[in-house]
XYZ file of C-alpha atoms in Angstrom:
664
model
C 1.265 17.776 -9.832
C 1.963 18.580 -6.198
C 0.492 21.835 -4.955
C 2.760 24.166 -3.045
C 2.278 25.152 0.550
C 0.866 28.456 -0.639
C -1.626 27.045 -3.138
C -4.410 28.820 -1.252
C -2.715 32.069 -2.289
C -3.777 31.419 -5.874
C -7.415 31.466 -4.777
C -6.835 34.708 -2.928
C -5.306 36.288 -6.019
C -8.249 35.190 -8.131
C -10.631 36.730 -5.619
C -8.676 39.975 -5.681
C -8.695 39.986 -9.472
C -12.456 39.521 -9.384
C -12.868 42.538 -7.153
C -12.687 40.895 -3.750
C -11.214 42.726 -0.816
C -8.633 41.368 1.598
C -8.447 43.005 4.982
C -4.964 43.342 6.417
C -4.654 42.976 10.164
C -2.808 45.562 12.172
C 0.751 44.815 13.189
C 0.460 42.948 16.468
C 3.745 44.324 17.773
C 7.018 42.545 18.490
C 6.807 38.763 18.820
C 8.247 36.972 21.836
C 11.681 35.530 21.180
C 11.487 31.705 21.156
C 13.565 29.835 23.737
C 15.488 28.212 20.849
C 16.936 31.554 19.689
C 18.876 32.052 22.935
C 22.559 31.189 23.313
C 23.342 27.738 24.655
C 23.233 27.610 28.446
C 25.760 25.321 30.100
C 25.648 24.589 33.795
C 26.779 21.997 36.318
C 25.281 18.519 36.226
C 22.118 18.178 38.298
C 22.398 16.251 41.535
C 20.807 12.815 41.701
C 20.121 10.378 44.518
C 21.008 7.190 42.620
C 24.552 8.136 41.673
C 25.364 4.573 40.537
C 22.908 4.632 37.625
C 24.305 7.330 35.256
C 26.787 6.192 32.621
C 27.042 9.432 30.609
C 26.179 13.066 31.282
C 22.809 12.459 29.614
C 21.749 10.199 32.457
C 22.142 12.863 35.156
C 19.656 15.180 33.436
C 17.188 12.360 32.772
C 17.441 10.840 36.255
C 17.056 14.176 38.037
C 13.649 14.747 36.432
C 12.679 11.135 36.982
C 13.460 11.322 40.668
C 11.636 14.643 40.997
C 8.537 12.917 39.615
C 8.953 9.938 41.921
C 9.868 7.478 39.170
C 12.729 5.023 38.900
C 14.511 3.952 35.706
C 13.522 0.721 34.051
C 16.043 -2.117 34.358
C 18.704 -2.500 31.703
C 17.358 -4.452 28.748
C 18.611 -7.936 27.967
C 21.711 -8.029 25.811
C 19.854 -9.665 22.932
C 17.293 -6.857 22.985
C 20.022 -4.203 23.064
C 21.884 -5.823 20.180
C 18.743 -5.819 18.047
C 17.854 -2.267 19.076
C 21.368 -1.070 18.288
C 21.483 -2.772 14.889
C 18.176 -1.320 13.738
C 18.912 2.140 15.177
C 22.263 2.486 13.435
C 22.006 0.335 10.299
C 18.302 -0.359 9.771
C 19.212 -4.067 9.608
C 18.834 -6.923 12.103
C 21.921 -8.207 13.898
C 23.492 -11.212 12.202
C 21.984 -14.444 13.476
C 25.329 -16.072 14.201
C 26.314 -13.134 16.401
C 23.204 -13.483 18.548
C 24.436 -16.765 19.991
C 27.460 -15.038 21.498
C 25.478 -12.318 23.251
C 25.411 -12.236 27.020
C 22.071 -13.015 28.608
C 22.557 -11.098 31.836
C 21.798 -7.412 32.454
C 25.223 -6.709 33.950
C 26.615 -3.190 34.035
C 30.182 -3.891 35.151
C 33.019 -1.753 33.811
C 34.082 -4.620 31.556
C 30.552 -5.028 30.221
C 30.248 -1.309 29.511
C 33.608 -1.327 27.732
C 32.480 -4.253 25.594
C 29.255 -2.403 24.820
C 31.165 0.704 23.771
C 33.246 -1.378 21.394
C 30.066 -2.871 19.947
C 28.675 0.617 19.356
C 31.910 1.716 17.654
C 31.959 -1.389 15.442
C 28.358 -0.796 14.370
C 29.086 2.845 13.588
C 31.897 1.681 11.302
C 29.471 -0.405 9.250
C 28.900 1.043 5.757
C 25.219 0.374 6.334
C 25.149 3.075 9.023
C 25.371 5.709 6.296
C 22.513 4.071 4.395
C 20.246 4.070 7.427
C 20.832 7.662 8.432
C 20.800 8.861 4.835
C 17.193 7.668 4.695
C 16.332 9.964 7.608
C 18.080 12.881 5.895
C 16.515 12.253 2.480
C 13.055 12.529 4.036
C 13.993 16.060 5.075
C 15.619 16.890 1.738
C 12.574 15.983 -0.447
C 14.751 13.471 -2.340
C 13.259 11.884 -5.454
C 14.610 9.572 -8.149
C 11.878 10.287 -10.680
C 9.957 13.458 -11.444
C 7.184 14.334 -13.927
C 8.242 13.963 -17.568
C 7.903 17.671 -18.273
C 10.838 18.372 -15.958
C 14.543 18.106 -16.664
C 16.149 14.703 -16.185
C 16.848 13.272 -12.733
C 18.648 10.274 -14.209
C 21.631 10.875 -11.936
C 19.769 11.902 -8.777
C 21.162 8.814 -7.057
C 24.554 10.534 -6.962
C 23.200 12.929 -4.314
C 21.796 10.024 -2.304
C 25.126 8.189 -2.516
C 26.966 11.366 -1.512
C 24.833 11.638 1.640
C 25.574 7.983 2.497
C 29.312 8.536 2.042
C 29.345 11.811 3.987
C 27.623 10.173 6.952
C 29.871 7.110 6.853
C 32.925 9.376 6.871
C 31.422 11.379 9.741
C 31.660 14.640 7.829
C 31.229 17.405 10.416
C 27.617 18.537 10.334
C 28.510 22.185 9.747
C 30.526 21.077 6.703
C 27.627 18.841 5.658
C 25.395 21.927 5.559
C 27.933 24.039 3.657
C 28.477 21.328 1.039
C 24.772 20.974 0.281
C 24.093 24.668 -0.132
C 27.329 26.020 -1.580
C 29.949 23.362 -2.276
C 30.850 25.101 -5.536
C 32.032 28.154 -3.556
C 34.366 26.237 -1.257
C 38.092 26.484 -2.057
C 38.675 22.713 -2.010
C 35.657 21.920 -4.178
C 36.051 19.597 -7.169
C 33.623 19.050 -10.068
C 32.490 15.713 -8.624
C 31.496 17.502 -5.406
C 28.665 19.220 -7.267
C 26.445 16.207 -6.566
C 26.138 17.526 -2.967
C 24.020 20.368 -4.362
C 21.195 17.880 -4.896
C 19.491 19.320 -1.824
C 18.728 22.344 -4.015
C 19.062 20.772 -7.459
C 16.361 18.183 -6.750
C 13.938 20.696 -5.258
C 10.293 20.369 -6.333
C 9.567 22.300 -9.519
C 6.045 23.261 -10.541
C 4.523 23.142 -14.009
C 4.498 26.433 -15.901
C 2.332 26.870 -18.964
C 4.363 29.540 -20.725
C 1.496 30.389 -23.083
C -0.103 32.097 -20.090
C 0.708 35.724 -19.229
C 3.590 36.600 -16.858
C 1.211 37.710 -14.112
C 0.165 34.075 -13.615
C 3.587 32.497 -14.096
C 5.082 34.889 -11.535
C 2.854 33.294 -8.894
C 4.093 29.789 -9.757
C 7.708 30.936 -9.650
C 7.090 32.678 -6.309
C 5.596 29.410 -5.019
C 8.831 27.621 -5.931
C 10.906 30.205 -4.085
C 8.615 29.749 -1.089
C 9.162 25.974 -1.167
C 12.934 26.447 -1.145
C 12.832 28.947 1.749
C 10.502 26.631 3.658
C 12.760 23.598 3.135
C 15.871 25.498 4.259
C 14.119 26.939 7.294
C 12.532 23.732 8.555
C 15.439 21.399 7.727
C 18.340 23.357 9.166
C 16.723 25.818 11.592
C 13.475 24.163 12.612
C 11.581 27.324 11.616
C 8.518 27.859 9.429
C 9.978 30.771 7.480
C 7.436 30.484 4.654
C 4.766 31.796 7.029
C 6.305 35.250 6.499
C 5.671 35.387 2.747
C 2.379 37.271 2.984
C 2.929 39.109 6.280
C 5.202 39.137 9.295
C 5.250 35.746 11.020
C 2.310 35.577 13.411
C 4.166 33.908 16.273
C 7.929 34.248 15.713
C 10.163 37.319 15.258
C 10.521 36.750 11.508
C 9.431 39.618 9.305
C 8.283 39.645 5.710
C 11.522 41.491 4.945
C 13.408 38.496 6.391
C 11.506 36.176 4.085
C 12.235 38.161 0.903
C 15.859 38.657 1.931
C 16.195 34.864 1.816
C 13.931 34.332 -1.190
C 16.286 36.554 -3.189
C 18.917 33.824 -2.867
C 16.673 31.373 -4.706
C 15.654 33.991 -7.253
C 19.366 34.068 -8.120
C 19.930 30.381 -8.908
C 18.928 28.081 -11.741
C 18.393 24.356 -11.268
C 20.739 22.710 -13.774
C 22.570 19.521 -14.628
C 26.281 20.177 -14.212
C 29.229 17.988 -15.251
C 31.162 15.996 -12.676
C 34.480 16.391 -14.513
C 36.779 19.288 -15.339
C 35.938 21.720 -18.135
C 38.613 20.378 -20.489
C 36.940 16.963 -20.325
C 33.406 18.325 -20.375
C 33.588 20.668 -23.389
C 34.075 17.936 -26.031
C 31.344 15.891 -24.340
C 28.962 18.854 -24.421
C 29.614 19.344 -28.158
C 29.196 15.624 -28.838
C 25.913 15.487 -26.937
C 24.626 18.515 -28.846
C 25.553 16.815 -32.136
C 23.773 13.628 -31.061
C 20.682 15.603 -30.069
C 20.669 17.269 -33.492
C 20.919 13.907 -35.252
C 18.145 12.453 -33.084
C 15.968 15.403 -34.090
C 16.763 14.674 -37.737
C 15.618 11.090 -37.237
C 12.364 12.266 -35.653
C 11.750 14.672 -38.551
C 12.485 11.924 -41.079
C 9.901 9.665 -39.480
C 7.321 12.421 -39.922
C 8.255 13.241 -43.541
C 8.786 9.603 -44.618
C 11.028 10.201 -47.672
C 11.564 7.416 -50.197
C 15.012 6.583 -48.823
C 13.882 6.790 -45.182
C 15.681 3.605 -44.144
C 19.011 4.694 -45.635
C 18.891 8.226 -44.149
C 17.986 6.869 -40.713
C 20.782 4.318 -40.951
C 23.260 7.072 -41.819
C 22.143 9.183 -38.845
C 22.316 6.243 -36.451
C 25.792 5.359 -37.709
C 26.927 8.940 -37.045
C 25.435 8.794 -33.537
C 27.252 5.542 -32.803
C 30.534 6.997 -34.095
C 30.189 10.145 -31.984
C 29.399 8.210 -28.821
C 32.202 5.691 -29.273
C 34.711 8.360 -30.331
C 34.073 10.784 -27.469
C 35.799 9.949 -24.189
C 33.481 10.236 -21.160
C 30.420 10.643 -23.391
C 28.297 9.024 -20.646
C 29.748 11.268 -17.952
C 27.405 11.375 -14.930
C 25.761 14.732 -14.356
C 25.014 16.400 -11.038
C 21.514 17.669 -10.252
C 22.771 21.006 -8.993
C 22.294 24.762 -9.278
C 24.218 27.548 -10.927
C 24.211 31.295 -10.449
C 21.516 33.023 -12.499
C 19.007 35.770 -11.730
C 15.497 34.857 -12.865
C 13.083 37.412 -14.282
C 9.590 36.487 -15.487
C 8.830 38.669 -18.528
C 6.649 38.870 -21.609
C 7.755 36.932 -24.655
C 9.094 39.142 -27.377
C 6.775 39.638 -30.374
C 4.356 36.914 -29.291
C 1.861 36.046 -26.598
C 3.035 34.278 -23.468
C 5.811 34.294 -20.897
C 9.567 33.975 -20.974
C 11.735 32.827 -18.073
C 14.692 35.151 -18.543
C 17.786 33.871 -16.716
C 20.653 36.340 -16.416
C 23.512 33.858 -16.096
C 26.177 34.662 -13.512
C 24.072 37.421 -11.982
C 22.104 37.799 -8.753
C 19.079 39.864 -7.815
C 17.271 41.237 -4.792
C 13.522 40.800 -4.638
C 10.895 43.403 -3.978
C 8.616 42.698 -1.042
C 5.432 41.153 -2.434
C 2.459 42.666 -0.674
C 0.296 39.890 0.801
C 2.530 37.466 -1.094
C 1.286 38.741 -4.452
C 4.158 38.951 -6.985
C 2.111 41.428 -9.017
C 1.829 43.938 -6.164
C 5.357 44.936 -5.225
C 6.850 47.068 -2.481
C 10.411 48.091 -1.713
C 13.459 46.069 -2.701
C 14.812 43.890 0.119
C 18.583 43.260 -0.047
C 19.633 39.628 0.418
C 20.719 38.879 3.975
C 20.184 36.486 6.860
C 17.406 36.623 9.447
C 17.394 39.754 11.579
C 16.901 37.649 14.739
C 20.415 36.227 14.289
C 22.869 39.119 13.941
C 26.456 38.456 12.953
C 29.469 39.723 14.909
C 28.863 43.171 13.443
C 25.545 43.342 15.269
C 23.624 43.332 11.963
C 22.264 40.352 10.011
C 24.875 38.927 7.662
C 24.648 40.452 4.170
C 24.786 38.184 1.126
C 27.186 39.659 -1.423
C 28.933 36.644 -2.990
C 26.884 35.670 -6.013
C 23.426 34.472 -5.059
C 24.400 34.439 -1.393
C 24.242 30.667 -0.952
C 27.641 30.544 0.725
C 26.846 33.315 3.209
C 23.464 31.696 3.887
C 25.120 28.386 4.757
C 27.762 30.143 6.871
C 25.097 32.086 8.749
C 23.173 28.888 9.496
C 26.184 27.191 11.117
C 27.784 30.309 12.639
C 25.294 33.092 13.411
C 22.494 30.617 14.199
C 24.813 27.854 15.479
C 22.977 27.289 18.804
C 19.646 26.792 17.032
C 21.152 24.702 14.227
C 22.896 22.423 16.731
C 19.753 22.054 18.850
C 17.723 21.060 15.804
C 20.043 18.321 14.530
C 20.755 16.975 18.037
C 17.021 16.743 18.630
C 16.484 14.937 15.313
C 19.081 12.307 16.210
C 17.607 11.939 19.702
C 14.107 11.448 18.319
C 15.230 8.689 15.962
C 16.881 6.873 18.868
C 14.081 7.255 21.406
C 10.904 7.524 19.335
C 10.173 10.996 20.687
C 12.233 14.160 20.730
C 13.372 16.333 23.578
C 11.373 18.743 21.427
C 8.673 16.617 19.848
C 8.090 19.021 16.951
C 11.450 18.444 15.214
C 10.909 20.992 12.437
C 9.126 23.606 14.551
C 11.390 25.228 17.138
C 9.435 28.468 17.126
C 6.797 29.615 19.592
C 4.174 27.297 18.089
C 6.324 24.224 18.631
C 6.435 22.130 21.768
C 8.669 23.258 24.592
C 11.612 20.968 25.374
C 11.047 18.380 28.092
C 14.720 18.622 29.124
C 15.986 22.028 28.000
C 19.222 21.810 30.017
C 20.043 18.417 28.524
C 19.396 19.643 24.989
C 21.692 22.633 25.491
C 24.382 20.482 27.093
C 24.281 17.997 24.216
C 24.191 20.732 21.567
C 27.129 22.553 23.152
C 29.247 19.427 23.421
C 28.223 18.424 19.888
C 29.773 21.669 18.620
C 32.835 21.212 20.859
C 33.353 17.737 19.388
C 33.553 19.153 15.874
C 29.862 18.754 14.961
C 30.445 14.981 14.862
C 27.252 12.972 14.429
C 29.026 9.743 15.341
C 30.140 11.315 18.621
C 26.496 12.173 19.281
C 25.383 8.610 18.561
C 28.015 7.233 20.945
C 26.959 9.611 23.696
C 23.333 8.516 23.386
C 23.883 4.790 22.854
C 26.312 4.480 25.760
C 23.824 6.085 28.132
C 21.881 4.114 30.720
C 18.804 5.999 29.454
C 18.951 4.407 26.006
C 19.801 0.971 27.432
C 16.632 0.726 29.550
C 14.063 -1.981 29.033
C 10.738 -1.127 27.410
C 8.971 -3.062 30.193
C 8.132 -0.690 33.063
C 4.549 -0.863 34.295
C 4.690 2.127 36.649
C 6.238 4.386 34.016
C 3.670 3.308 31.424
C 0.855 4.145 33.818
C 2.171 7.442 35.160
C 3.946 8.731 32.033
C 2.254 7.130 29.008
C 3.962 9.514 26.559
C 7.349 8.721 28.131
C 8.291 12.374 28.495
C 10.475 11.465 31.481
C 12.271 8.620 29.654
C 11.844 6.178 32.541
C 11.746 3.367 29.966
C 12.353 2.821 26.277
C 9.429 2.900 23.897
C 8.635 -0.217 21.950
C 8.844 1.044 18.387
C 7.473 -0.112 15.085
C 10.015 -0.441 12.297
C 9.602 1.866 9.359
C 8.811 0.295 6.016
C 12.380 0.202 4.762
C 13.730 -1.570 7.853
C 10.876 -4.085 7.873
C 11.360 -5.012 4.221
C 15.139 -5.201 4.636
C 14.734 -7.398 7.732
C 12.500 -9.781 5.794
C 14.991 -10.019 2.929
C 17.787 -10.541 5.444
C 15.853 -13.314 7.179
C 15.318 -15.137 3.887
C 18.949 -14.727 2.870
C 17.975 -12.767 -0.230
C 19.170 -9.265 0.720
C 21.698 -7.722 -1.677
C 23.918 -5.426 0.404
C 25.649 -3.699 -2.499
C 26.082 0.010 -1.797
C 25.072 2.830 -4.124
C 24.041 3.060 -7.738
C 20.842 3.834 -9.659
C 17.462 3.149 -8.118
C 15.005 0.556 -9.394
C 11.326 -0.166 -8.842
C 10.763 -1.301 -5.273
C 7.977 -3.671 -6.354
C 9.986 -5.425 -9.077
C 10.168 -9.147 -8.142
C 13.905 -9.249 -8.853
C 14.668 -6.235 -6.643
C 16.280 -7.590 -3.469
C 18.456 -4.547 -2.740
C 17.996 -2.421 0.358
C 14.826 -0.368 0.315
C 16.884 2.833 0.240
C 17.556 2.023 -3.413
C 13.893 1.731 -4.377
C 12.879 4.478 -6.794
C 11.053 7.425 -5.239
C 8.657 8.878 -7.807
C 7.424 12.371 -7.030
C 4.396 12.120 -9.326
C 3.339 8.475 -9.080
C 4.477 6.827 -5.848
C 4.696 3.043 -5.918
C 1.637 1.566 -4.119
C 3.951 -0.603 -2.010
C 5.446 2.576 -0.559
C 2.188 4.483 -0.291
C 0.387 1.917 1.855
C 3.325 1.651 4.279
C 3.498 5.319 5.317
C 6.483 6.271 3.150
C 6.076 10.050 2.855
C 5.607 12.219 -0.204
C 9.063 12.753 -1.755
C 7.977 16.194 -2.871
C 7.710 17.555 0.671
C 9.897 18.041 3.729
C 9.050 15.202 6.137
C 10.453 15.527 9.669
C 8.868 12.321 10.982
C 7.063 9.258 9.635
C 3.349 9.008 10.304
C 2.364 5.550 11.514
C -0.938 4.029 10.454
C -2.588 0.621 10.756
C -4.747 -0.103 7.724
C -6.441 -3.129 6.124
C -4.205 -2.682 3.073
C -1.115 -3.295 5.188
C -2.611 -6.529 6.513
C -3.588 -7.634 3.019
C -0.045 -6.904 1.846
C 1.362 -9.199 4.537
C -1.083 -11.945 3.519
C -1.331 -11.726 -0.245
C 1.387 -9.588 -1.807
C 3.758 -11.233 -4.308
C 6.677 -9.960 -2.209
C 5.528 -11.720 0.971
C 4.569 -14.863 -0.925
C 7.953 -15.007 -2.629
C 9.950 -14.443 0.555
C 7.804 -16.930 2.481
C 8.517 -19.605 -0.105
C 12.247 -18.949 0.081
C 12.306 -19.029 3.876
C 9.996 -22.052 3.949
C 12.367 -24.100 1.787
C 15.231 -23.209 4.114
C 13.196 -23.909 7.269
C 12.197 -27.329 5.957
C 15.876 -28.321 6.110
C 16.543 -26.901 9.589
C 15.313 -27.136 13.154
C 12.752 -24.697 14.519
C 15.428 -23.437 16.942
C 17.578 -22.410 13.966
C 14.632 -20.632 12.324
C 14.016 -18.546 15.463
C 17.703 -17.801 15.849
C 17.846 -16.563 12.262
C 14.752 -14.393 12.495
C 14.747 -13.185 16.096
C 18.155 -14.031 17.558
C 16.607 -16.211 20.255
C 15.352 -19.734 20.941
C 11.629 -20.457 20.620
C 9.604 -20.863 23.776
C 8.208 -24.290 24.570
C 4.802 -23.114 23.368
C 6.206 -21.737 20.084
C 8.089 -24.975 19.410
C 4.957 -26.984 20.169
C 2.823 -24.878 17.786
C 5.407 -25.216 14.993
C 5.586 -28.977 15.429
C 1.795 -29.330 15.416
C 1.415 -27.149 12.322
C 3.751 -29.190 10.111
C 3.043 -32.580 11.685
C 2.439 -35.187 8.997
C 3.333 -32.651 6.277
C 7.036 -32.216 6.960
C 7.942 -32.590 3.265
C 5.256 -30.222 1.985
C 6.962 -26.986 0.856
C 3.640 -25.122 0.768
C 3.042 -25.849 4.461
C 6.492 -24.582 5.404
C 5.893 -21.458 3.305
C 2.709 -20.791 5.283
C 4.574 -21.267 8.541
C 7.347 -18.946 7.365
C 4.807 -16.307 6.331
C 3.228 -16.374 9.789
C 6.624 -15.632 11.315
C 7.554 -12.936 8.780
C 4.217 -11.151 9.213
C 4.296 -11.355 13.002
C 4.805 -8.474 15.403
C 8.267 -9.608 16.444
C 9.529 -8.872 12.926
C 7.803 -5.508 12.898
C 8.652 -4.104 16.337
C 11.821 -3.356 18.299
C 11.762 -3.449 22.099
């Protein structure tokens, strides 16, 4: 069971119950307003000395700071390097080997070359695999999981949310609409039942175990922890703010009060995580009745197995025949269900006439929460009406009030309207960080006073403003970045590495290590085994027969697959703004001894045995081998050219090498 961010609160409550004393600090006065709360500032482009270098507006801002520091941009990377960088950035896959032979070798920047490059970017953005790649980044933020502990409701159809994210990104759904759909698609006028899968952002939220034999005073804390998780996920994902810090007291560094926190928490106290049908009510009602009848018959079978009557076999056969008849006679019986939410106010109360706790959902209703003193749900203050953050007033001059049901719709609208400058800055920075390896703000989910200041504040505001002007289009943002001279720089720049090791001035590109999913997919692509089918249920990533993209490997919130755990894949029960990179002995042992690497090495080895070394390098790296590499390959297999095991060893050395794992 994953502990919530406020698990330490439980200890505090136990200490209080035992007679301990908590000392409340005095109010430290108004907090400074973070730079990120200000309206977007748009100004003229900065002046630069090397006016021939910029290709997009981005380059003027980058070059101006470079020149001020006495640095020059790195040369444009070779075309082969750019093609590989582009393919992995946008699709998480290597460029096709046959396309590498047509790439230009020169670093030209003529108008014709730039036009050709722009067309290449557009073609790559049209790939259906773009949505898969960028969905993976989003799902890390959204705490997506395919499997949850068995005491929770089913997540059998969680993949529908993942597939919805892929489709939305491929269709370039405007980001503001993307936010609205995930928080309140059921309130939108054009919403259809199948759109409910978009609510997976909330419907797949982590849920904590509740032993309902315990008294309400304890269960209230667990429920409050869940509300905190939801507020935290919304705040960090969309706003880059640590709102959960205001549960026990006013935020210590940002102008977010405890009243702000409980105004938002009331939204999540007014929803119930539920499986909802993806078809209209007239189709769903007979299915619901049929499923209830099947459940009743399955219970009868279970009871029969316990009682073991004399005619057990006959009674079980009769029940199973009825189940088969119901399933076959009910259209859409296997209708997919959406992991979503519905409107319901939750109250934690005593069970009637017995010991324990009842979770009392008032369906179709909403509630405001009382302020919980020091975060303790058993020590309540005044009621806080549901509304948005006071730091982001609406046009009325007051924070937007939430009056439509739970308030999910107004919350989403406030995020993309009242807090639009902050929301745009956050998503623009996330995209930038995935393209460059570091963000303009290198704390992508902390835009408050405790986060890092932007290295190029004017550039971030210019990009965020134009992002909004271009209809919140993520594909527009990608084009703007990928067509820039900044992104097209080489990673080889000795002076920049020495004077700016963190690359805060962007006078070169960082050589970046592929994440686990891209590395595994690149290996399967190199061996010709990769199944590029889009969508559908997940399966075990370590299953020998699983050759689908790594996006479709099952994410288990309780028992993560060891293959994922050792390769820095984050906890699917937590918001993860960026992948931690480690180098461990287990990773090396995986490359040497794992069944996956052995299997793929054998496949590639059999292919390599029938082809020239030049073809092997073209397939894996999109280039010809150096004279030294060709010499080493020839020496290694010399006299054993027909030995498949030798070729498998050679193939494994290539697959496990740095060139497969890094992008220049």
